[in-house]
Coordinates of C-alpha atoms in Angstrom, one line a residue:
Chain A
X543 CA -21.2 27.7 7.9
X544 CA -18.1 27.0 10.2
X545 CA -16.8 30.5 11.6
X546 CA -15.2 29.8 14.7
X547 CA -13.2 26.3 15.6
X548 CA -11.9 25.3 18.3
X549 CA -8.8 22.7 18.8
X550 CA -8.4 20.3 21.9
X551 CA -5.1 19.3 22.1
X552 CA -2.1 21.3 21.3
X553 CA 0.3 18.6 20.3
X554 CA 1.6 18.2 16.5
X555 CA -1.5 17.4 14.9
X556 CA -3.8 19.9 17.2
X557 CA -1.1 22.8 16.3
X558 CA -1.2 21.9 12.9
X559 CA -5.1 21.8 12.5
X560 CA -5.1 25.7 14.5
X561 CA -2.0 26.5 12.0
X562 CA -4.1 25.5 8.4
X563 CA -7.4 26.6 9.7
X564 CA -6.1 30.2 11.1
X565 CA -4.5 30.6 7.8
X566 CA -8.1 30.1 5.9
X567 CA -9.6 32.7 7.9
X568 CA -11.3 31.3 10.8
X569 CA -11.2 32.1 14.0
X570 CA -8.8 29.4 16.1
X571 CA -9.0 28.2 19.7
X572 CA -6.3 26.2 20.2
X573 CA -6.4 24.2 24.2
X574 CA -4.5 22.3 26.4
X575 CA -4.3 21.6 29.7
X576 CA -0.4 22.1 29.4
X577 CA 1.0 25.5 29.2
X578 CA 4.8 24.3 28.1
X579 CA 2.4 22.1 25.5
X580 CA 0.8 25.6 24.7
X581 CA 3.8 27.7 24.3
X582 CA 5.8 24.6 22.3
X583 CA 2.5 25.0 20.0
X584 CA 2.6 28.8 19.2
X585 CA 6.4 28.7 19.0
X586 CA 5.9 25.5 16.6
X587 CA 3.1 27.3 14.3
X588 CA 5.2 30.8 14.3
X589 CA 7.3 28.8 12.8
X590 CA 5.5 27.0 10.1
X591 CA 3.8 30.0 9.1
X592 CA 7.1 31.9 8.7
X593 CA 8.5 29.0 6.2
X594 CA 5.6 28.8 4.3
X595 CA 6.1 32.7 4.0
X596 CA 9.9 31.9 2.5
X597 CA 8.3 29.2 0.5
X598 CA 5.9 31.9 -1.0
X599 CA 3.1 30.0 -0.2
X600 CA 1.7 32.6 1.8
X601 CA 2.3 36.8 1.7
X602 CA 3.6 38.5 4.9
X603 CA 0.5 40.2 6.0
X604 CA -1.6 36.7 5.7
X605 CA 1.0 35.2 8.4
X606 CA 0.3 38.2 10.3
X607 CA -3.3 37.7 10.2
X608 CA -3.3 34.0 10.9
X609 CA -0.7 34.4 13.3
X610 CA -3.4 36.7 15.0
X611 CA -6.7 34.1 14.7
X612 CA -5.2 31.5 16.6
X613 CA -6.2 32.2 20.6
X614 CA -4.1 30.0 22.5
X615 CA -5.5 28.9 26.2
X616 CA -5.3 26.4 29.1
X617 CA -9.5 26.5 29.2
X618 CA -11.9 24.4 28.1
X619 CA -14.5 27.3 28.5
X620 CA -13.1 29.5 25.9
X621 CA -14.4 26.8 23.4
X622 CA -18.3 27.6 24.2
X623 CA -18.9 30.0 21.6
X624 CA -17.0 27.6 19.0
X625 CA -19.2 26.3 15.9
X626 CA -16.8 23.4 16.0
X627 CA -14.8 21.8 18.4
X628 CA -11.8 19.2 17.0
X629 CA -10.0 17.0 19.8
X630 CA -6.6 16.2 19.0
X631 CA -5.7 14.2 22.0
X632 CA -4.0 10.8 23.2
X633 CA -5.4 8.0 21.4
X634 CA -7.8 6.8 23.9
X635 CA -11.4 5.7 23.9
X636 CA -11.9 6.3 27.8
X637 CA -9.9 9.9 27.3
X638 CA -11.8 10.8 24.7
X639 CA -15.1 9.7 25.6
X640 CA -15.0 12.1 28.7
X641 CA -14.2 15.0 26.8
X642 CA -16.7 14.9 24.7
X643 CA -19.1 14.4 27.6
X644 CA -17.6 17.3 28.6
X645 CA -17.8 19.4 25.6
X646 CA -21.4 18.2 25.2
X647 CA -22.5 20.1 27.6
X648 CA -21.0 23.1 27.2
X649 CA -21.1 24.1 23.3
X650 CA -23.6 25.4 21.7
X651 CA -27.2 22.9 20.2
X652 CA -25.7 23.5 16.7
X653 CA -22.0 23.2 17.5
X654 CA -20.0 19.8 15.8
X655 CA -18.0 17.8 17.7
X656 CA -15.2 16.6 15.4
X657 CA -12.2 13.4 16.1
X658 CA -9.4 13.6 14.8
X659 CA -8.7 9.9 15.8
X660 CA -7.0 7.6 13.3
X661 CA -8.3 4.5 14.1
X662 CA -11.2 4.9 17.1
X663 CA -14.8 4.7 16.3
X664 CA -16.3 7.6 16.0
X665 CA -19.7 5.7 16.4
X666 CA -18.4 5.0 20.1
X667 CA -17.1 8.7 20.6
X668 CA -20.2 9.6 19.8
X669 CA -22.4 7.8 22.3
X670 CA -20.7 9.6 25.1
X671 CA -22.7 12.4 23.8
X672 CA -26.1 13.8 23.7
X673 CA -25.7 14.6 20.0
X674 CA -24.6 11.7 17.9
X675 CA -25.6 13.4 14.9
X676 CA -23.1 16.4 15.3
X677 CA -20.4 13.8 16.0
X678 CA -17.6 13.7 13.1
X679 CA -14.6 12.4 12.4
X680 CA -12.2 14.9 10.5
X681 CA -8.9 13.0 10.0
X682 CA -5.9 15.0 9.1
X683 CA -2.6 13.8 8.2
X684 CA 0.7 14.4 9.4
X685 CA 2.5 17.2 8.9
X686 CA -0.9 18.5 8.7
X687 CA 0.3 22.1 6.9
X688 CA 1.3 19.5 4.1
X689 CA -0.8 16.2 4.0
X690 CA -3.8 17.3 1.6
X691 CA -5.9 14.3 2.8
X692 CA -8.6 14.4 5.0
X693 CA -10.7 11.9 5.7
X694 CA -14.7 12.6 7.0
X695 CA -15.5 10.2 8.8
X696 CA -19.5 9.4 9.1
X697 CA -20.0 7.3 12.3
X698 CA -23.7 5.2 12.3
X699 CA -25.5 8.0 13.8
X700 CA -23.7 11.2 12.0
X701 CA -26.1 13.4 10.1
X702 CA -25.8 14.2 6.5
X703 CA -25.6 18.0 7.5
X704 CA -23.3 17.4 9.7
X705 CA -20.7 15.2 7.2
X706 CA -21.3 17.5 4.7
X707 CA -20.3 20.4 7.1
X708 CA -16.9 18.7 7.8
X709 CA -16.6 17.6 4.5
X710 CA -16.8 21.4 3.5
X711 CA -14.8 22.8 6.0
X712 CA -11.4 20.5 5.2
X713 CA -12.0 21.8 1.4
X714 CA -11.8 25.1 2.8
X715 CA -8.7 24.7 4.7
X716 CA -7.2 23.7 1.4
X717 CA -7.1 20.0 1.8
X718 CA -8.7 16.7 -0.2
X719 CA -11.2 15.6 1.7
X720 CA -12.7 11.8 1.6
X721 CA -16.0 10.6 2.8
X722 CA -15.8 7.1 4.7
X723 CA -17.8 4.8 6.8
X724 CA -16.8 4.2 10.2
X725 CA -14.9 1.2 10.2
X726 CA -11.5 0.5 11.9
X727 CA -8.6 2.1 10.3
X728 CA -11.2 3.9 8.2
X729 CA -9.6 4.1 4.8
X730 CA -6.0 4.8 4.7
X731 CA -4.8 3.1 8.0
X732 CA -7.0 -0.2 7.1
X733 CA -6.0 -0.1 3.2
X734 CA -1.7 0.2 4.2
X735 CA -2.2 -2.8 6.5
X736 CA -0.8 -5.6 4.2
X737 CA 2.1 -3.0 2.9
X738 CA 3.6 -3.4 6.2
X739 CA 2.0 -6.9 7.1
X740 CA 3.3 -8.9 4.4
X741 CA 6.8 -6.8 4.5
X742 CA 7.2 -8.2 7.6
X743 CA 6.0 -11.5 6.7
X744 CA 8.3 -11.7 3.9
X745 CA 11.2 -10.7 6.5
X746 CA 9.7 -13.6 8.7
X747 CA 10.4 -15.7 6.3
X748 CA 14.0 -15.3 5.2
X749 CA 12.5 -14.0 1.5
X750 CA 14.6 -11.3 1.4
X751 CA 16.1 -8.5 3.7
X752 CA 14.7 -5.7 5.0
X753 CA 17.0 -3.7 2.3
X754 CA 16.0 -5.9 -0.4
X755 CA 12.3 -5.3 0.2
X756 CA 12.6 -1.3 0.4
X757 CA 14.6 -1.4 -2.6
X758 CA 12.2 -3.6 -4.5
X759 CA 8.8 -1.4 -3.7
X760 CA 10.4 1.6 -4.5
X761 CA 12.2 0.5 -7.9
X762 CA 9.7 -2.1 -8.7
X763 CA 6.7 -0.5 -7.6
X764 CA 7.5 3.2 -7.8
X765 CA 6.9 3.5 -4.0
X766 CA 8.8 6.7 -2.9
X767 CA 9.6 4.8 0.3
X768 CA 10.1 0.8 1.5
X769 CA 7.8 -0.5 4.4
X770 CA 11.0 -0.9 6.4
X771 CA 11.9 2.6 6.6
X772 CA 8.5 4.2 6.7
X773 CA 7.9 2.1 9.6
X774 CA 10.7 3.4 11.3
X775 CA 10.1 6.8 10.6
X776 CA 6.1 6.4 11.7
X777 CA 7.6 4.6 14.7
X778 CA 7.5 1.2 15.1
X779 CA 5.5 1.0 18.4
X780 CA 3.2 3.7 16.6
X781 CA 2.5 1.7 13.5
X782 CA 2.3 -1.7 15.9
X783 CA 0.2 -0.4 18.3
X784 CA -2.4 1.2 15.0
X785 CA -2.3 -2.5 13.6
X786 CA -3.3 -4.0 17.2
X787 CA -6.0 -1.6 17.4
X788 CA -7.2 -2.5 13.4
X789 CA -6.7 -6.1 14.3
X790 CA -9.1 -6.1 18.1
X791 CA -11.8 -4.5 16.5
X792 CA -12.3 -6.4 13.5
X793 CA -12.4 -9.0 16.3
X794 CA -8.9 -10.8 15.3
X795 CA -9.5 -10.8 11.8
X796 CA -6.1 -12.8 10.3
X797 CA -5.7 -10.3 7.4
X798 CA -4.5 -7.5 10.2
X799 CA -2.5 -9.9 12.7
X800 CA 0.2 -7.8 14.1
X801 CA 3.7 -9.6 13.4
X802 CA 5.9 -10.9 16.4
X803 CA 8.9 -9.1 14.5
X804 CA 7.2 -6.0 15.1
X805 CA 6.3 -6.7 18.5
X806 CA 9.6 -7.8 19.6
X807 CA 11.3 -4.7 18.4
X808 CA 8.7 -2.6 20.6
X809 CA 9.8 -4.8 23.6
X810 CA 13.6 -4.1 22.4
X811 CA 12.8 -0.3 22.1
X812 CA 13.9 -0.1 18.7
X813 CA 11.4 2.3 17.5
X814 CA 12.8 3.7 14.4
X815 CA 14.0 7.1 13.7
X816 CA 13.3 8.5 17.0
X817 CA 15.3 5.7 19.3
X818 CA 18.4 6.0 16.8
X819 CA 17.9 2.4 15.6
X820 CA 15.0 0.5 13.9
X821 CA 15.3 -2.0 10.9
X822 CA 17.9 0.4 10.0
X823 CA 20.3 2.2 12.0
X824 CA 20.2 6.1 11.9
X825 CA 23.1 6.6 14.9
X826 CA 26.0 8.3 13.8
X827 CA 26.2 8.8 9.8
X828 CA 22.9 8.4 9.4
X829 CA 20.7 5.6 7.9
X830 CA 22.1 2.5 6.2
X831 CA 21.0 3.7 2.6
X832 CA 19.0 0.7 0.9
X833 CA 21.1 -1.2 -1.4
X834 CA 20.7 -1.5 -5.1
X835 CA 21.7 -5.2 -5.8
X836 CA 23.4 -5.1 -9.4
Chain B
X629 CA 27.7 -12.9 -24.4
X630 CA 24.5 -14.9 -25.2
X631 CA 22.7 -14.8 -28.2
X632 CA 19.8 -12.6 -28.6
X633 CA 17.0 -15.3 -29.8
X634 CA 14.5 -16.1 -27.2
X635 CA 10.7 -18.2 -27.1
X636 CA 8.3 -16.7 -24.8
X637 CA 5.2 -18.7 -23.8
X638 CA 2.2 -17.7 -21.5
X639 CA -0.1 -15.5 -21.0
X640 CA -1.6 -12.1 -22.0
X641 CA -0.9 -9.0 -21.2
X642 CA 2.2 -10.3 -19.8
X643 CA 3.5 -11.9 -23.3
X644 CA 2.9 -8.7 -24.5
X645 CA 4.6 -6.9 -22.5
X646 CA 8.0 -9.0 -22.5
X647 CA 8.0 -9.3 -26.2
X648 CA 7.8 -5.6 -26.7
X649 CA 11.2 -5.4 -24.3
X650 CA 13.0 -7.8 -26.0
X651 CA 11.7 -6.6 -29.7
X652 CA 13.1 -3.1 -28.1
X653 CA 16.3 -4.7 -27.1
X654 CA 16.7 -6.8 -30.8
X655 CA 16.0 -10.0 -29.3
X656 CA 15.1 -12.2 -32.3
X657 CA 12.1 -13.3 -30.4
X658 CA 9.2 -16.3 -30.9
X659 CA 6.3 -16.5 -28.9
X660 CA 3.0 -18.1 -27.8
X661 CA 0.3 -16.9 -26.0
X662 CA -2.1 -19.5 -24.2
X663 CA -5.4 -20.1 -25.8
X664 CA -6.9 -19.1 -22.8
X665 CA -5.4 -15.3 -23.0
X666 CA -7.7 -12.5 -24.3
X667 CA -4.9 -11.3 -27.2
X668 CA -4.2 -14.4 -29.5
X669 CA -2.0 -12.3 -32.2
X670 CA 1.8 -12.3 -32.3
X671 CA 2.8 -8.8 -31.0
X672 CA 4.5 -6.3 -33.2
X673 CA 8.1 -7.4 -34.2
X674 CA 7.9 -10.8 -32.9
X675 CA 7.0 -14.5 -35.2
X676 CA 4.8 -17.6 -34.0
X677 CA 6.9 -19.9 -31.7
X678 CA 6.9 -23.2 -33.4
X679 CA 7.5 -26.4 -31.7
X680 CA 10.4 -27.6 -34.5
X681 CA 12.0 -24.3 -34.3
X682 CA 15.9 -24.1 -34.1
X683 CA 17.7 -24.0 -30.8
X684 CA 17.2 -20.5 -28.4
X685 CA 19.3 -19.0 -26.1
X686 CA 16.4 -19.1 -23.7
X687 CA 13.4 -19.2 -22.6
X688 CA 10.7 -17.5 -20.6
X689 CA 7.4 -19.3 -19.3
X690 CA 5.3 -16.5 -18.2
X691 CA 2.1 -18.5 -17.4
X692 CA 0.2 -17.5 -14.1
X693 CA -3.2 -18.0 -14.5
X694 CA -3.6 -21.8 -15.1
X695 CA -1.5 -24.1 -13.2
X696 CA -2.3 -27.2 -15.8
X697 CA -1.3 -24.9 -18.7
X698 CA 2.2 -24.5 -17.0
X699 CA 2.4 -27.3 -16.2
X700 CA 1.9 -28.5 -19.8
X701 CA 4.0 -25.5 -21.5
X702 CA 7.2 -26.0 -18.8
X703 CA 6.6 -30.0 -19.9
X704 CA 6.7 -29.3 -23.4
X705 CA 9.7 -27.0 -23.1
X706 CA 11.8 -29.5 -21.0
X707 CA 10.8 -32.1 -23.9
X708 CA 12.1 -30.2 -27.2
X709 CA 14.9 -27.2 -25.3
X710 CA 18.2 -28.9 -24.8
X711 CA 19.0 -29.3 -21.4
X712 CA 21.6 -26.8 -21.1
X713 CA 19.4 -23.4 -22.2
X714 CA 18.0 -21.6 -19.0
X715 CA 13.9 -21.5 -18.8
X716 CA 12.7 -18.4 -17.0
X717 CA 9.4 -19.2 -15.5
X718 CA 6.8 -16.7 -13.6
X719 CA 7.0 -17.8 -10.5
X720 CA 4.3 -15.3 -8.9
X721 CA 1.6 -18.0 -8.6
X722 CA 4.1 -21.3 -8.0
X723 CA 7.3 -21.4 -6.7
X724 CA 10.3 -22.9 -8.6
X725 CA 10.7 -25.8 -6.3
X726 CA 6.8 -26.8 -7.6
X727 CA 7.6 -26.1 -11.0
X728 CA 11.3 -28.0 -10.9
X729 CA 9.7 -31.2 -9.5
X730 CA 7.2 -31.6 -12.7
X731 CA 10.6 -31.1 -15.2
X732 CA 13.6 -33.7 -16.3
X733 CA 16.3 -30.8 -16.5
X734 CA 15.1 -29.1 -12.9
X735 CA 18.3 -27.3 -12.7
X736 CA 18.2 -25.1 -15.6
X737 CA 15.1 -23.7 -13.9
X738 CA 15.0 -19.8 -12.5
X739 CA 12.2 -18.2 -11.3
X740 CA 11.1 -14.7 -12.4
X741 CA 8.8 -11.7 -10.8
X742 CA 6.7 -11.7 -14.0
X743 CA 3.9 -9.7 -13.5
X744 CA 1.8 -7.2 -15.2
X745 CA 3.1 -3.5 -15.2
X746 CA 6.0 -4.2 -13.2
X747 CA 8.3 -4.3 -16.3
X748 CA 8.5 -0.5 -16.5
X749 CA 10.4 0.1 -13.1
X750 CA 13.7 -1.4 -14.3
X751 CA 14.1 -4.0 -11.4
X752 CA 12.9 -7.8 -12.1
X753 CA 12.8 -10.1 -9.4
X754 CA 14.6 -13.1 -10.0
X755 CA 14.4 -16.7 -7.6
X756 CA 17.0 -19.0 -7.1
X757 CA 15.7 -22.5 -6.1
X758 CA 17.6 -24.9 -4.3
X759 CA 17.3 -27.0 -7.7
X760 CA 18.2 -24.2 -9.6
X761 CA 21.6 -24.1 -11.0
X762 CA 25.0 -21.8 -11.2
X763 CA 24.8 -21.4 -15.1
X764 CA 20.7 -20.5 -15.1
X765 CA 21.3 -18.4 -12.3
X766 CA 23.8 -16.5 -14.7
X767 CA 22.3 -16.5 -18.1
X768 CA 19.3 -15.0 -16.2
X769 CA 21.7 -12.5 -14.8
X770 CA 23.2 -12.0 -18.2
X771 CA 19.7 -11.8 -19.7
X772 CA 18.2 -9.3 -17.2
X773 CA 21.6 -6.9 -18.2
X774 CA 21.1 -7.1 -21.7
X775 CA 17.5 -6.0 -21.3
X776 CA 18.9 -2.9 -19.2
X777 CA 17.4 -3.8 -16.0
X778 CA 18.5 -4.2 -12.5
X779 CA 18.2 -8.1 -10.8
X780 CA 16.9 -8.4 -7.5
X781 CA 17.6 -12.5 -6.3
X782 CA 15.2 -13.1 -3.9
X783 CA 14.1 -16.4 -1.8
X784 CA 11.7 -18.8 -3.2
X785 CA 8.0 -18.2 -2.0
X786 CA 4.9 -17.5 -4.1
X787 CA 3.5 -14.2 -4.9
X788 CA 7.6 -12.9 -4.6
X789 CA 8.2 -9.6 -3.0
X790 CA 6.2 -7.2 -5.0
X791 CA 3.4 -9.3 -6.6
X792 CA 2.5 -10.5 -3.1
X793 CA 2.7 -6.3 -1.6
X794 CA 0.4 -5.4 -4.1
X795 CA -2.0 -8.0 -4.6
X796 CA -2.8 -7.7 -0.7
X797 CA -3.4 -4.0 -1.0
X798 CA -5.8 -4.6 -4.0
X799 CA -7.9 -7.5 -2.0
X800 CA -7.5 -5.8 1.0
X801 CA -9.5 -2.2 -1.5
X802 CA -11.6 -5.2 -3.0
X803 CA -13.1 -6.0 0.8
X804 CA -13.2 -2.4 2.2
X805 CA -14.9 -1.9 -1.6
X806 CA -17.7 -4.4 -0.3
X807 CA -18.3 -2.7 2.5
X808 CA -19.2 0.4 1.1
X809 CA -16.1 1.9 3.3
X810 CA -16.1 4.6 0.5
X811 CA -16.4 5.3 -3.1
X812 CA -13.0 3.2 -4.9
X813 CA -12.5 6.9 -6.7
X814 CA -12.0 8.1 -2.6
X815 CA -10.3 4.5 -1.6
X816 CA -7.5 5.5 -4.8
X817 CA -7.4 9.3 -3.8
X818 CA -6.8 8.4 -0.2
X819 CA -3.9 5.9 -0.7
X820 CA -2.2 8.3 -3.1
X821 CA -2.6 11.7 -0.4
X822 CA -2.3 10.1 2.5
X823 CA 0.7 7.7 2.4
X824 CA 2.1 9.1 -0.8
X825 CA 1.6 5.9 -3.1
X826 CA 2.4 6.0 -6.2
X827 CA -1.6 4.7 -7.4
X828 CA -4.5 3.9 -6.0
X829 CA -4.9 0.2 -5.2
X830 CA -7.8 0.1 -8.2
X831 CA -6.1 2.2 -10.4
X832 CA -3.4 -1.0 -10.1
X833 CA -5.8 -3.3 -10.5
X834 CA -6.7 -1.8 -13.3
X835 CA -3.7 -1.8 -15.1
X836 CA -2.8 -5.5 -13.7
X837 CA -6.8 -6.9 -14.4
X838 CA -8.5 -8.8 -11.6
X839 CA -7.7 -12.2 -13.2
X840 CA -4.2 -11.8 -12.5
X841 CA -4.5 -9.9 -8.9
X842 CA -6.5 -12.9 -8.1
X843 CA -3.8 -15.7 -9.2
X844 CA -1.7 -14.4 -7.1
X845 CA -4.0 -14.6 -3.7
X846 CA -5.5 -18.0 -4.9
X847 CA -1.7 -19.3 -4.8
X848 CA -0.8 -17.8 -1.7
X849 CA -4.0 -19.4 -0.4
X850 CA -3.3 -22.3 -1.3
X851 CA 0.6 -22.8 -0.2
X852 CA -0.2 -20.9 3.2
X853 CA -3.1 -22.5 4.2
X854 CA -4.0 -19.6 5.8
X855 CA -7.1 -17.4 6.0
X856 CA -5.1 -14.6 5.7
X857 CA -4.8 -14.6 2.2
X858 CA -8.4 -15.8 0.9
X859 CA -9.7 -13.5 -2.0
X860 CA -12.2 -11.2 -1.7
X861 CA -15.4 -12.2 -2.8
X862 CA -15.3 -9.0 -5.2
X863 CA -12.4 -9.5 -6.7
X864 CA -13.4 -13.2 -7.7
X865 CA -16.7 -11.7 -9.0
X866 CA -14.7 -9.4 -11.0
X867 CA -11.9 -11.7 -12.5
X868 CA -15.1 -13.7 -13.5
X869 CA -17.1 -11.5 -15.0
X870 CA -14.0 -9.7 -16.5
X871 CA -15.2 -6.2 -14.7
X872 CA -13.4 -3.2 -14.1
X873 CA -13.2 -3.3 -10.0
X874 CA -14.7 0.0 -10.0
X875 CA -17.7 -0.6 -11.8
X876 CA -18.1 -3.7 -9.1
X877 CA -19.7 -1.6 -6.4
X878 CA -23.0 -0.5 -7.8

């Protein structure tokens, strides 16, 4: 049994793991090597905790208690005495493969080491260490206080024990969890490939506008947003650069070939929502609604 | 305003589905389901399409499955409509340009998103050939308004906008299925919590059937020429066996 986690990376999703697992009654240590990263994160969970108070999802006293799990801390060794540790860092192998070296070596025999990649292999994370079979990947979703998915990832060499663990732990923090194998994009991030892939090919094409597309998926197919403006509000260079990745390690398999529309608006630095302009523009009055056609 | 009598030819569940609309809507409607569909009774509130039948306001060819039965239904229709009623023809698993070239009257061609469930959302994709002319474009229209639905004209390309969307999420499941990625209960639950869809992609193909999900990547195959979009080997054994895609992994 989990009592004690521990959270590299202090970003949005690291924040938001320390935020849902504080407020199930375990004991938080949430790191980062940045201190404006750190004090951005406890400012950023105060907050969160205090809306899901006005929201009455959780009672006064609960925040307080939560508020008062999380450790916060610039120090790798105030993980040691964590039963599990859960990196939330940049999205890279090299990066992530020496921290788990790292981590290896100082936690505990029984202690997991959990990913919270989105599309790495946990298989590979895994060899950095001298424990494959504590190695995990526990996906969470953004906004992570919200998102009720999680996906357990069980790379080749991941125990049963220690799946089941993770598994256990993400049903505790209130979520939905998944079991998956550890293939690239895993389940959701593989599986939502062609809804943005043959969007853009359609596009491509000249089938129909970036409008018309959005506005048939959603009234046609019930969607609750188009593949147009959930790509800009992913980012575009985010959900380019998770296709690239999908695509090189299923060794340039044509089903996930990234699109040059997408690539070109990278190189353009229209982004999405966050640069002010994507497929649509969101500068001044806001986003160019998509259009119903009759 | 046109009249409401219309013929609908093609196949099941799709026939079905459109009769049922149009019934709802007081169309006086005849139909026709192909021998090879898996429901060979008239639906509730419609009569038996007969080939001497008096003249229709229009017509709707919702055949997807076989390309010779089409063929052989659009053939048939160009032979005994007169030239000047509009044919509405699926044009998920051929494009209208395909289909125009086999008929006499091309221009009173239009193509339309049929596919199964799709009907429910209130938007129907329509296609507008360069063979396709003014007055089919706008008895379609008209058609598509009396049914209470919203018209979205798109470009003419096979699988359309939404048939094509979906069918590539469900082969894409049908693959990762294969795989043993996860369980398709987890693969449905996954797509719904963590990108909000609406269904899993096997509850779709559920509703849809594999036959169907599989016309459409066998056409897009076979006009792209591309790799991209050959079915997965679990979705052909499913469309062929007539399985649920769930029940496929065991």
């Amino acid at each position: 049994m989990i009592k004690s986690i521990g959270i590299v990376g202090a970003g949005t999703m690291g924040s938001g793991i320390a935020e849902v697992a504080a407020l199930a009654g375990i004991a938080t240590v949430l790191t980062d090597t940045s201190e404006p990263t750190l004090t951005a994160a406890r400012e950023r969970i105060a907050q969160s905790i205090k809306r899901a108070v006005g929201k009455k999802r959780v009672s006064a006293s609960e925040a307080e208690e939560a508020n008062a799990r999380i450790t916060l801390t610039p120090s790798l060794a105030d993980l040691t005495a964590c039963d599990l540790v859960v990196e939330a860092i940049i999205e890279d192998e090299q990066v992530k493969r020496d921290l788990f070296r790292q981590l290896d070596r100082m936690l505990a025999p029984h202690a997991i080491l959990g990913s919270n990649t989105s599309s790495l292999s946990i298989t590979a994370l895994a060899s950095a260490t001298q424990r494959p079979d504590k190695v995990v990947g526990i996906h969470f979703f953004n906004p992570v206080p919200l998102m009720k998915l999680v996906e357990v990832v069980q790379g080749r060499h991941t125990s049963n024990d220690t799946a089941l663990e993770a598994f256990e732990l993400a049903q505790r923090l209130g979520k939905t969890a998944v079991l998956c194998k550890d293939t690239p994009g895993f389940i959701v991030n593989r599986i939502a490939r062609p809804f943005y892939g043959e969007a853009l090919r359609l596009l491509g094409e000249g089938v129909a506008s970036a409008e018309q597309i959005d506005y048939i998926v959603k009234t046609e197919g019930g969607f609750k947003m188009g593949p147009f403006e959930l790509m800009d509000l992913i980012g575009i260079d985010v959900n380019y650069a998770v296709t690239k990745s999908v695509y090189e390690q299923f060794a340039h398999e044509p089903r996930f070939r990234p699109h040059a529309i997408q690539k070109q608006m990278v190189d353009a630095g229209t982004l999405g929502r966050k640069a002010g302009r994507g497929f649509f523009d969101y500068a001044g009055a806001g986003p160019n609604p998509p259009k119903a056609q009759s | 305003m046109m009249e409401k009598h219309i013929w609908i030819l093609g196949d099941s569940p799709l026939v079905e589905e459109y009769t049922a609309l149009f019934v709802q809507h007081e169309f006086e409607t005849r139909v026709r389901i192909n021998p090879e569909g898996a429901v060979s009774r008239v639906p509730l509130g419609a009569r038996q399409f007969v080939e001497s039948e008096q003249i229709t306001s229009a017509v709707l060819e919702l055949t997807a499955l076989s390309q010779e039965t089409k063929r052989k239904n659009l053939v048939l229709l160009d032979d005994i409509v007169p030239f000047h009623i509009p044919i509405l023809s699926a044009s998920v698993t051929a494009t209208v340009a395909e289909q125009a070239s086999w008929l006499k009257y091309p221009s009173r061609l239009i193509g339309i998103g049929a596919f199964p469930t799709l009907l429910d959302s209130g938007t129907i994709e329509l296609v507008q050939s360069p063979t396709t002319g003014n007055p089919a474009r706008v008895a379609a229209e008209q058609l598509v308004a009396m049914l209470e639905m919203h018209v979205a004209l798109v470009e003419d390309s096979v699988g359309l906008v939404m048939p094509r969307i979906l069918c590539s999420l469900i082969n894409e499941a049908c693959f990762a299925l294969a795989e043993q990625l996860a369980e398709p209960e987890d693969i449905d639950t996954a797509m719904k919590l963590g990108t909000n869809y609406p269904c899993g992609p096997f509850e779709w193909a559920e509703r849809i059937g594999a036959k169907h999900v599989l016309a459409v990547m066998k056409a897009l195959h076979r006009f792209y020429e591309e790799d991209r979009y050959r079915s997965a080997p679990l979705l052909q054994m499913a469309a062929l066996r007539n399985m649920s895609l769930r029940k496929m992994n065991g």
